[in-house]
């Protein structure tokens, strides 16, 4: 068994769609980044790569590479899973937390679990997603950005 953690933060700006966990969420702002800036999926990717000892998302998909401009992070997550499988692992479980002052994200939890499960070929009971605010403290509390943390546990299939 191997454990890995992932952490990411992206800035919120006007004129971008908000995509979290592969789900489009109605909101006045979206996350800024080279890809679709899906902060939750980036944390999941880094947790998986970390657990497999495969570095980080920036090593696999450099933001200097035009191929990854505005790419769906679901595509990146599926590629990461391919590399994790090649390395001989399967996922025992994922546990993630998203920090966002607004909007309320819990109505989208099930859709996020579904989309992550589809990208990873993983049952829903192995995926846990939590949401929190920072009680209006700091940059994220002012709505300047969103963050996400994820822990992944990998096991070797028998
Ligand atoms: Mg990122």
GROMACS .gro file of N, CA, C and O in nm, residues 5-118:
model
  456
    5UNK      N    1  -0.037   1.252  -0.140
    5UNK     CA    2  -0.122   1.369  -0.117
    5UNK      C    3  -0.108   1.466  -0.233
    5UNK      O    4  -0.005   1.471  -0.300
    6UNK      N    5  -0.214   1.541  -0.256
    6UNK     CA    6  -0.212   1.644  -0.360
    6UNK      C    7  -0.273   1.771  -0.306
    6UNK      O    8  -0.365   1.766  -0.223
    7UNK      N    9  -0.221   1.884  -0.354
    7UNK     CA   10  -0.270   2.014  -0.308
    7UNK      C   11  -0.264   2.110  -0.425
    7UNK      O   12  -0.167   2.108  -0.501
    8UNK      N   13  -0.365   2.193  -0.442
    8UNK     CA   14  -0.363   2.290  -0.551
    8UNK      C   15  -0.451   2.410  -0.516
    8UNK      O   16  -0.546   2.397  -0.437
    9UNK      N   17  -0.415   2.523  -0.575
    9UNK     CA   18  -0.494   2.646  -0.559
    9UNK      C   19  -0.500   2.714  -0.696
    9UNK      O   20  -0.401   2.713  -0.769
   10UNK      N   21  -0.615   2.767  -0.732
   10UNK     CA   22  -0.627   2.849  -0.853
   10UNK      C   23  -0.704   2.977  -0.821
   10UNK      O   24  -0.791   2.978  -0.734
   11UNK      N   25  -0.669   3.080  -0.897
   11UNK     CA   26  -0.734   3.210  -0.883
   11UNK      C   27  -0.871   3.209  -0.951
   11UNK      O   28  -0.887   3.147  -1.056
   12UNK      N   29  -0.968   3.280  -0.892
   12UNK     CA   30  -1.100   3.296  -0.953
   12UNK      C   31  -1.104   3.427  -1.032
   12UNK      O   32  -1.064   3.531  -0.980
   13UNK      N   33  -1.151   3.418  -1.156
   13UNK     CA   34  -1.159   3.538  -1.241
   13UNK      C   35  -1.292   3.540  -1.315
   13UNK      O   36  -1.357   3.436  -1.331
   14UNK      N   37  -1.328   3.658  -1.363
   14UNK     CA   38  -1.449   3.667  -1.445
   14UNK      C   39  -1.418   3.617  -1.585
   14UNK      O   40  -1.305   3.620  -1.631
   15UNK      N   41  -1.523   3.570  -1.654
   15UNK     CA   42  -1.508   3.531  -1.794
   15UNK      C   43  -1.454   3.391  -1.815
   15UNK      O   44  -1.410   3.358  -1.924
   16UNK      N   45  -1.453   3.309  -1.709
   16UNK     CA   46  -1.412   3.169  -1.723
   16UNK      C   47  -1.522   3.082  -1.663
   16UNK      O   48  -1.583   3.118  -1.563
   17UNK      N   49  -1.547   2.964  -1.723
   17UNK     CA   50  -1.644   2.871  -1.662
   17UNK      C   51  -1.583   2.810  -1.535
   17UNK      O   52  -1.461   2.793  -1.527
   18UNK      N   53  -1.669   2.780  -1.439
   18UNK     CA   54  -1.621   2.712  -1.317
   18UNK      C   55  -1.641   2.562  -1.335
   18UNK      O   56  -1.754   2.514  -1.346
   19UNK      N   57  -1.527   2.489  -1.339
   19UNK     CA   58  -1.530   2.343  -1.353
   19UNK      C   59  -1.464   2.283  -1.229
   19UNK      O   60  -1.348   2.313  -1.200
   20UNK      N   61  -1.537   2.201  -1.158
   20UNK     CA   62  -1.481   2.136  -1.038
   20UNK      C   63  -1.516   1.987  -1.042
   20UNK      O   64  -1.635   1.953  -1.057
   21UNK      N   65  -1.417   1.904  -1.030
   21UNK     CA   66  -1.442   1.760  -1.035
   21UNK      C   67  -1.499   1.717  -1.169
   21UNK      O   68  -1.571   1.618  -1.177
   22UNK      N   69  -1.470   1.794  -1.273
   22UNK     CA   70  -1.521   1.762  -1.406
   22UNK      C   71  -1.664   1.807  -1.429
   22UNK      O   72  -1.724   1.773  -1.532
   23UNK      N   73  -1.719   1.884  -1.335
   23UNK     CA   74  -1.859   1.926  -1.344
   23UNK      C   75  -1.864   2.078  -1.362
   23UNK      O   76  -1.798   2.153  -1.289
   24UNK      N   77  -1.944   2.125  -1.459
   24UNK     CA   78  -1.962   2.269  -1.481
   24UNK      C   79  -2.060   2.321  -1.376
   24UNK      O   80  -2.170   2.269  -1.362
   25UNK      N   81  -2.019   2.424  -1.303
   25UNK     CA   82  -2.098   2.475  -1.192
   25UNK      C   83  -2.136   2.620  -1.220
   25UNK      O   84  -2.048   2.703  -1.248
   26UNK      N   85  -2.265   2.651  -1.216
   26UNK     CA   86  -2.308   2.788  -1.245
   26UNK      C   87  -2.253   2.884  -1.139
   26UNK      O   88  -2.278   2.864  -1.020
   27UNK      N   89  -2.176   2.984  -1.182
   27UNK     CA   90  -2.117   3.082  -1.089
   27UNK      C   91  -2.070   3.200  -1.172
   27UNK      O   92  -2.044   3.185  -1.292
   28UNK      N   93  -2.056   3.315  -1.108
   28UNK     CA   94  -2.019   3.437  -1.183
   28UNK      C   95  -1.872   3.440  -1.223
   28UNK      O   96  -1.831   3.521  -1.306
   29UNK      N   97  -1.790   3.352  -1.164
   29UNK     CA   98  -1.648   3.349  -1.196
   29UNK      C   99  -1.604   3.205  -1.221
   29UNK      O  100  -1.677   3.111  -1.188
   30UNK      N  101  -1.484   3.191  -1.278
   30UNK     CA  102  -1.427   3.058  -1.298
   30UNK      C  103  -1.281   3.059  -1.261
   30UNK      O  104  -1.222   3.165  -1.233
   31UNK      N  105  -1.219   2.942  -1.260
   31UNK     CA  106  -1.079   2.931  -1.218
   31UNK      C  107  -0.987   2.955  -1.337
   31UNK      O  108  -1.011   2.910  -1.448
   32UNK      N  109  -0.881   3.030  -1.309
   32UNK     CA  110  -0.782   3.071  -1.408
   32UNK      C  111  -0.671   2.966  -1.415
   32UNK      O  112  -0.624   2.921  -1.311
   33UNK      N  113  -0.631   2.929  -1.537
   33UNK     CA  114  -0.520   2.834  -1.550
   33UNK      C  115  -0.498   2.798  -1.694
   33UNK      O  116  -0.575   2.838  -1.782
   34UNK      N  117  -0.392   2.722  -1.719
   34UNK     CA  118  -0.356   2.684  -1.855
   34UNK      C  119  -0.455   2.581  -1.909
   34UNK      O  120  -0.501   2.590  -2.022
   35UNK      N  121  -0.492   2.485  -1.823
   35UNK     CA  122  -0.595   2.387  -1.858
   35UNK      C  123  -0.731   2.448  -1.819
   35UNK      O  124  -0.743   2.569  -1.808
   36UNK      N  125  -0.830   2.364  -1.794
   36UNK     CA  126  -0.957   2.419  -1.745
   36UNK      C  127  -0.947   2.459  -1.597
   36UNK      O  128  -1.044   2.507  -1.539
   37UNK      N  129  -0.830   2.438  -1.536
   37UNK     CA  130  -0.799   2.485  -1.400
   37UNK      C  131  -0.887   2.419  -1.293
   37UNK      O  132  -0.918   2.478  -1.190
   38UNK      N  133  -0.924   2.294  -1.320
   38UNK     CA  134  -1.009   2.219  -1.225
   38UNK      C  135  -0.924   2.182  -1.102
   38UNK      O  136  -0.852   2.082  -1.100
   39UNK      N  137  -0.934   2.265  -1.002
   39UNK     CA  138  -0.844   2.257  -0.885
   39UNK      C  139  -0.861   2.123  -0.812
   39UNK      O  140  -0.763   2.066  -0.762
   40UNK      N  141  -0.983   2.072  -0.809
   40UNK     CA  142  -1.007   1.943  -0.741
   40UNK      C  143  -0.937   1.830  -0.817
   40UNK      O  144  -0.867   1.747  -0.756
   41UNK      N  145  -0.955   1.826  -0.948
   41UNK     CA  146  -0.893   1.718  -1.025
   41UNK      C  147  -0.741   1.728  -1.022
   41UNK      O  148  -0.672   1.625  -1.024
   42UNK      N  149  -0.687   1.850  -1.016
   42UNK     CA  150  -0.541   1.863  -1.009
   42UNK      C  151  -0.489   1.806  -0.877
   42UNK      O  152  -0.384   1.740  -0.874
   43UNK      N  153  -0.563   1.830  -0.769
   43UNK     CA  154  -0.522   1.772  -0.639
   43UNK      C  155  -0.532   1.620  -0.643
   43UNK      O  156  -0.445   1.550  -0.591
   44UNK      N  157  -0.637   1.567  -0.709
   44UNK     CA  158  -0.652   1.421  -0.721
   44UNK      C  159  -0.535   1.363  -0.803
   44UNK      O  160  -0.474   1.263  -0.765
   45UNK      N  161  -0.504   1.428  -0.916
   45UNK     CA  162  -0.392   1.382  -1.001
   45UNK      C  163  -0.262   1.377  -0.920
   45UNK      O  164  -0.187   1.279  -0.926
   46UNK      N  165  -0.235   1.483  -0.844
   46UNK     CA  166  -0.109   1.488  -0.769
   46UNK      C  167  -0.107   1.385  -0.656
   46UNK      O  168  -0.001   1.330  -0.625
   47UNK      N  169  -0.221   1.358  -0.595
   47UNK     CA  170  -0.227   1.255  -0.491
   47UNK      C  171  -0.195   1.118  -0.551
   47UNK      O  172  -0.118   1.040  -0.495
   48UNK      N  173  -0.252   1.091  -0.668
   48UNK     CA  174  -0.229   0.961  -0.734
   48UNK      C  175  -0.083   0.948  -0.780
   48UNK      O  176  -0.019   0.844  -0.759
   49UNK      N  177  -0.032   1.054  -0.843
   49UNK     CA  178   0.108   1.050  -0.889
   49UNK      C  179   0.202   1.036  -0.770
   49UNK      O  180   0.300   0.961  -0.775
   50UNK      N  181   0.171   1.108  -0.662
   50UNK     CA  182   0.255   1.100  -0.542
   50UNK      C  183   0.256   0.961  -0.484
   50UNK      O  184   0.362   0.907  -0.449
   51UNK      N  185   0.139   0.901  -0.474
   51UNK     CA  186   0.131   0.767  -0.415
   51UNK      C  187   0.207   0.665  -0.501
   51UNK      O  188   0.268   0.572  -0.448
   52UNK      N  189   0.204   0.685  -0.632
   52UNK     CA  190   0.273   0.591  -0.722
   52UNK      C  191   0.423   0.624  -0.735
   52UNK      O  192   0.496   0.552  -0.803
   53UNK      N  193   0.466   0.735  -0.674
   53UNK     CA  194   0.606   0.775  -0.686
   53UNK      C  195   0.641   0.826  -0.825
   53UNK      O  196   0.752   0.807  -0.874
   54UNK      N  197   0.543   0.892  -0.888
   54UNK     CA  198   0.560   0.936  -1.027
   54UNK      C  199   0.569   1.088  -1.041
   54UNK      O  200   0.537   1.142  -1.146
   55UNK      N  201   0.610   1.157  -0.934
   55UNK     CA  202   0.631   1.301  -0.947
   55UNK      C  203   0.502   1.379  -0.932
   55UNK      O  204   0.417   1.345  -0.850
   56UNK      N  205   0.486   1.483  -1.016
   56UNK     CA  206   0.367   1.568  -1.005
   56UNK      C  207   0.311   1.601  -1.142
   56UNK      O  208   0.370   1.570  -1.246
   57UNK      N  209   0.195   1.663  -1.141
   57UNK     CA  210   0.119   1.690  -1.263
   57UNK      C  211   0.197   1.780  -1.360
   57UNK      O  212   0.189   1.764  -1.481
   58UNK      N  213   0.276   1.873  -1.304
   58UNK     CA  214   0.353   1.964  -1.387
   58UNK      C  215   0.462   1.893  -1.467
   58UNK      O  216   0.499   1.935  -1.577
   59UNK      N  217   0.515   1.782  -1.412
   59UNK     CA  218   0.616   1.702  -1.483
   59UNK      C  219   0.553   1.627  -1.600
   59UNK      O  220   0.615   1.609  -1.705
   60UNK      N  221   0.430   1.581  -1.580
   60UNK     CA  222   0.364   1.500  -1.683
   60UNK      C  223   0.296   1.585  -1.791
   60UNK      O  224   0.290   1.547  -1.906
   61UNK      N  225   0.242   1.700  -1.748
   61UNK     CA  226   0.167   1.787  -1.840
   61UNK      C  227   0.212   1.931  -1.820
   61UNK      O  228   0.140   2.010  -1.760
   62UNK      N  229   0.331   1.968  -1.872
   62UNK     CA  230   0.384   2.102  -1.846
   62UNK      C  231   0.294   2.212  -1.903
   62UNK      O  232   0.239   2.197  -2.012
   63UNK      N  233   0.277   2.322  -1.826
   63UNK     CA  234   0.187   2.428  -1.873
   63UNK      C  235   0.251   2.511  -1.983
   63UNK      O  236   0.189   2.601  -2.037
   64UNK      N  237   0.378   2.478  -2.017
   64UNK     CA  238   0.441   2.543  -2.133
   64UNK      C  239   0.403   2.470  -2.263
   64UNK      O  240   0.435   2.516  -2.371
   65UNK      N  241   0.336   2.355  -2.249
   65UNK     CA  242   0.303   2.273  -2.367
   65UNK      C  243   0.166   2.311  -2.421
   65UNK      O  244   0.065   2.295  -2.353
   66UNK      N  245   0.162   2.365  -2.546
   66UNK     CA  246   0.034   2.411  -2.602
   66UNK      C  247  -0.070   2.300  -2.614
   66UNK      O  248  -0.189   2.328  -2.622
   67UNK      N  249  -0.028   2.173  -2.613
   67UNK     CA  250  -0.125   2.062  -2.621
   67UNK      C  251  -0.220   2.062  -2.501
   67UNK      O  252  -0.328   2.005  -2.508
   68UNK      N  253  -0.175   2.122  -2.389
   68UNK     CA  254  -0.256   2.115  -2.268
   68UNK      C  255  -0.335   2.243  -2.241
   68UNK      O  256  -0.400   2.257  -2.140
   69UNK      N  257  -0.329   2.338  -2.337
   69UNK     CA  258  -0.402   2.462  -2.322
   69UNK      C  259  -0.552   2.433  -2.321
   69UNK      O  260  -0.605   2.371  -2.414
   70UNK      N  261  -0.620   2.478  -2.216
   70UNK     CA  262  -0.766   2.462  -2.200
   70UNK      C  263  -0.813   2.317  -2.204
   70UNK      O  264  -0.932   2.290  -2.224
   71UNK      N  265  -0.720   2.222  -2.186
   71UNK     CA  266  -0.758   2.080  -2.190
   71UNK      C  267  -0.847   2.050  -2.069
   71UNK      O  268  -0.833   2.111  -1.962
   72UNK      N  269  -0.941   1.956  -2.089
   72UNK     CA  270  -1.024   1.913  -1.977
   72UNK      C  271  -0.937   1.834  -1.880
   72UNK      O  272  -0.863   1.744  -1.919
   73UNK      N  273  -0.947   1.868  -1.753
   73UNK     CA  274  -0.866   1.797  -1.654
   73UNK      C  275  -0.913   1.654  -1.635
   73UNK      O  276  -0.839   1.571  -1.581
   74UNK      N  277  -1.035   1.623  -1.681
   74UNK     CA  278  -1.081   1.483  -1.680
   74UNK      C  279  -0.990   1.400  -1.772
   74UNK      O  280  -0.954   1.287  -1.740
   75UNK      N  281  -0.950   1.459  -1.885
   75UNK     CA  282  -0.856   1.392  -1.976
   75UNK      C  283  -0.722   1.369  -1.907
   75UNK      O  284  -0.662   1.261  -1.917
   76UNK      N  285  -0.674   1.472  -1.835
   76UNK     CA  286  -0.547   1.458  -1.763
   76UNK      C  287  -0.558   1.349  -1.656
   76UNK      O  288  -0.467   1.267  -1.640
   77UNK      N  289  -0.671   1.347  -1.585
   77UNK     CA  290  -0.691   1.248  -1.478
   77UNK      C  291  -0.689   1.106  -1.536
   77UNK      O  292  -0.628   1.015  -1.478
   78UNK      N  293  -0.755   1.089  -1.651
   78UNK     CA  294  -0.757   0.956  -1.712
   78UNK      C  295  -0.616   0.915  -1.755
   78UNK      O  296  -0.577   0.798  -1.740
   79UNK      N  297  -0.537   1.010  -1.806
   79UNK     CA  298  -0.398   0.980  -1.844
   79UNK      C  299  -0.316   0.942  -1.720
   79UNK      O  300  -0.234   0.849  -1.723
   80UNK      N  301  -0.337   1.018  -1.611
   80UNK     CA  302  -0.267   0.987  -1.486
   80UNK      C  303  -0.300   0.845  -1.442
   80UNK      O  304  -0.212   0.767  -1.403
   81UNK      N  305  -0.429   0.809  -1.450
   81UNK     CA  306  -0.470   0.675  -1.407
   81UNK      C  307  -0.402   0.569  -1.491
   81UNK      O  308  -0.363   0.463  -1.438
   82UNK      N  309  -0.386   0.596  -1.620
   82UNK     CA  310  -0.315   0.502  -1.707
   82UNK      C  311  -0.172   0.478  -1.657
   82UNK      O  312  -0.125   0.364  -1.653
   83UNK      N  313  -0.107   0.586  -1.615
   83UNK     CA  314   0.033   0.573  -1.568
   83UNK      C  315   0.039   0.502  -1.434
   83UNK      O  316   0.132   0.425  -1.406
   84UNK      N  317  -0.062   0.526  -1.350
   84UNK     CA  318  -0.069   0.458  -1.219
   84UNK      C  319  -0.088   0.307  -1.241
   84UNK      O  320  -0.024   0.224  -1.176
   85UNK      N  321  -0.177   0.274  -1.336
   85UNK     CA  322  -0.201   0.132  -1.368
   85UNK      C  323  -0.076   0.066  -1.423
   85UNK      O  324  -0.039  -0.044  -1.384
   86UNK      N  325  -0.008   0.138  -1.516
   86UNK     CA  326   0.118   0.084  -1.574
   86UNK      C  327   0.220   0.058  -1.466
   86UNK      O  328   0.302  -0.035  -1.477
   87UNK      N  329   0.219   0.140  -1.362
   87UNK     CA  330   0.315   0.123  -1.252
   87UNK      C  331   0.274   0.007  -1.160
   87UNK      O  332   0.346  -0.027  -1.066
   88UNK      N  333   0.155  -0.052  -1.186
   88UNK     CA  334   0.118  -0.173  -1.115
   88UNK      C  335   0.025  -0.153  -0.996
   88UNK      O  336   0.013  -0.242  -0.912
   89UNK      N  337  -0.041  -0.036  -0.991
   89UNK     CA  338  -0.127  -0.008  -0.875
   89UNK      C  339  -0.274   0.003  -0.914
   89UNK      O  340  -0.308   0.033  -1.028
   90UNK      N  341  -0.359  -0.017  -0.812
   90UNK     CA  342  -0.499   0.022  -0.825
   90UNK      C  343  -0.534   0.107  -0.703
   90UNK      O  344  -0.464   0.104  -0.602
   91UNK      N  345  -0.644   0.181  -0.714
   91UNK     CA  346  -0.681   0.276  -0.608
   91UNK      C  347  -0.764   0.205  -0.502
   91UNK      O  348  -0.864   0.139  -0.535
   92UNK      N  349  -0.722   0.220  -0.376
   92UNK     CA  350  -0.805   0.171  -0.265
   92UNK      C  351  -0.913   0.275  -0.234
   92UNK      O  352  -1.031   0.244  -0.227
   93UNK      N  353  -0.871   0.400  -0.214
   93UNK     CA  354  -0.968   0.508  -0.196
   93UNK      C  355  -0.904   0.645  -0.213
   93UNK      O  356  -0.781   0.659  -0.208
   94UNK      N  357  -0.989   0.743  -0.236
   94UNK     CA  358  -0.950   0.884  -0.246
   94UNK      C  359  -1.034   0.963  -0.146
   94UNK      O  360  -1.154   0.937  -0.132
   95UNK      N  361  -0.972   1.058  -0.080
   95UNK     CA  362  -1.047   1.149   0.006
   95UNK      C  363  -0.999   1.291  -0.023
   95UNK      O  364  -0.879   1.319  -0.015
   96UNK      N  365  -1.091   1.378  -0.061
   96UNK     CA  366  -1.055   1.514  -0.103
   96UNK      C  367  -1.138   1.618  -0.029
   96UNK      O  368  -1.249   1.588   0.017
   97UNK      N  369  -1.081   1.737  -0.017
   97UNK     CA  370  -1.157   1.850   0.037
   97UNK      C  371  -1.133   1.972  -0.052
   97UNK      O  372  -1.020   1.997  -0.093
   98UNK      N  373  -1.241   2.040  -0.086
   98UNK     CA  374  -1.234   2.162  -0.167
   98UNK      C  375  -1.263   2.281  -0.075
   98UNK      O  376  -1.359   2.278   0.002
   99UNK      N  377  -1.178   2.384  -0.083
   99UNK     CA  378  -1.200   2.508  -0.008
   99UNK      C  379  -1.255   2.614  -0.101
   99UNK      O  380  -1.188   2.650  -0.198
  100UNK      N  381  -1.377   2.657  -0.074
  100UNK     CA  382  -1.440   2.760  -0.157
  100UNK      C  383  -1.538   2.838  -0.069
  100UNK      O  384  -1.622   2.777  -0.002
  101UNK      N  385  -1.528   2.969  -0.072
  101UNK     CA  386  -1.622   3.049   0.008
  101UNK      C  387  -1.762   3.044  -0.054
  101UNK      O  388  -1.862   3.039   0.016
  102UNK      N  389  -1.768   3.046  -0.186
  102UNK     CA  390  -1.894   3.040  -0.261
  102UNK      C  391  -1.861   2.984  -0.399
  102UNK      O  392  -1.747   2.994  -0.443
  103UNK      N  393  -1.958   2.924  -0.467
  103UNK     CA  394  -2.096   2.896  -0.428
  103UNK      C  395  -2.104   2.772  -0.337
  103UNK      O  396  -2.001   2.710  -0.310
  104UNK      N  397  -2.225   2.738  -0.296
  104UNK     CA  398  -2.244   2.613  -0.222
  104UNK      C  399  -2.221   2.496  -0.316
  104UNK      O  400  -2.284   2.487  -0.421
  105UNK      N  401  -2.130   2.407  -0.280
  105UNK     CA  402  -2.090   2.301  -0.372
  105UNK      C  403  -2.154   2.166  -0.342
  105UNK      O  404  -2.155   2.077  -0.428
  106UNK      N  405  -2.209   2.149  -0.223
  106UNK     CA  406  -2.260   2.016  -0.186
  106UNK      C  407  -2.367   1.962  -0.283
  106UNK      O  408  -2.372   1.842  -0.304
  107UNK      N  409  -2.449   2.049  -0.347
  107UNK     CA  410  -2.545   1.992  -0.443
  107UNK      C  411  -2.478   1.923  -0.563
  107UNK      O  412  -2.544   1.849  -0.635
  108UNK      N  413  -2.349   1.949  -0.584
  108UNK     CA  414  -2.278   1.893  -0.700
  108UNK      C  415  -2.189   1.774  -0.663
  108UNK      O  416  -2.119   1.719  -0.747
  109UNK      N  417  -2.195   1.735  -0.535
  109UNK     CA  418  -2.104   1.629  -0.486
  109UNK      C  419  -2.121   1.499  -0.566
  109UNK      O  420  -2.023   1.440  -0.613
  110UNK      N  421  -2.246   1.458  -0.582
  110UNK     CA  422  -2.271   1.330  -0.649
  110UNK      C  423  -2.221   1.331  -0.793
  110UNK      O  424  -2.161   1.235  -0.841
  111UNK      N  425  -2.246   1.443  -0.862
  111UNK     CA  426  -2.201   1.455  -1.002
  111UNK      C  427  -2.049   1.451  -1.009
  111UNK      O  428  -1.992   1.392  -1.102
  112UNK      N  429  -1.982   1.512  -0.911
  112UNK     CA  430  -1.834   1.510  -0.911
  112UNK      C  431  -1.782   1.369  -0.888
  112UNK      O  432  -1.688   1.324  -0.955
  113UNK      N  433  -1.843   1.299  -0.792
  113UNK     CA  434  -1.802   1.160  -0.764
  113UNK      C  435  -1.821   1.076  -0.889
  113UNK      O  436  -1.734   0.996  -0.926
  114UNK      N  437  -1.936   1.094  -0.957
  114UNK     CA  438  -1.964   1.020  -1.081
  114UNK      C  439  -1.856   1.046  -1.185
  114UNK      O  440  -1.806   0.953  -1.248
  115UNK      N  441  -1.824   1.173  -1.208
  115UNK     CA  442  -1.732   1.204  -1.318
  115UNK      C  443  -1.590   1.155  -1.285
  115UNK      O  444  -1.520   1.104  -1.372
  116UNK      N  445  -1.550   1.168  -1.159
  116UNK     CA  446  -1.416   1.118  -1.120
  116UNK      C  447  -1.415   0.965  -1.130
  116UNK      O  448  -1.319   0.906  -1.180
  117UNK      N  449  -1.522   0.902  -1.086
  117UNK     CA  450  -1.530   0.756  -1.092
  117UNK      C  451  -1.521   0.704  -1.234
  117UNK      O  452  -1.455   0.604  -1.262
  118UNK      N  453  -1.588   0.775  -1.327
  118UNK     CA  454  -1.583   0.735  -1.467
  118UNK      C  455  -1.441   0.748  -1.523
  118UNK      O  456  -1.391   0.661  -1.594
   0.00000   0.00000   0.00000
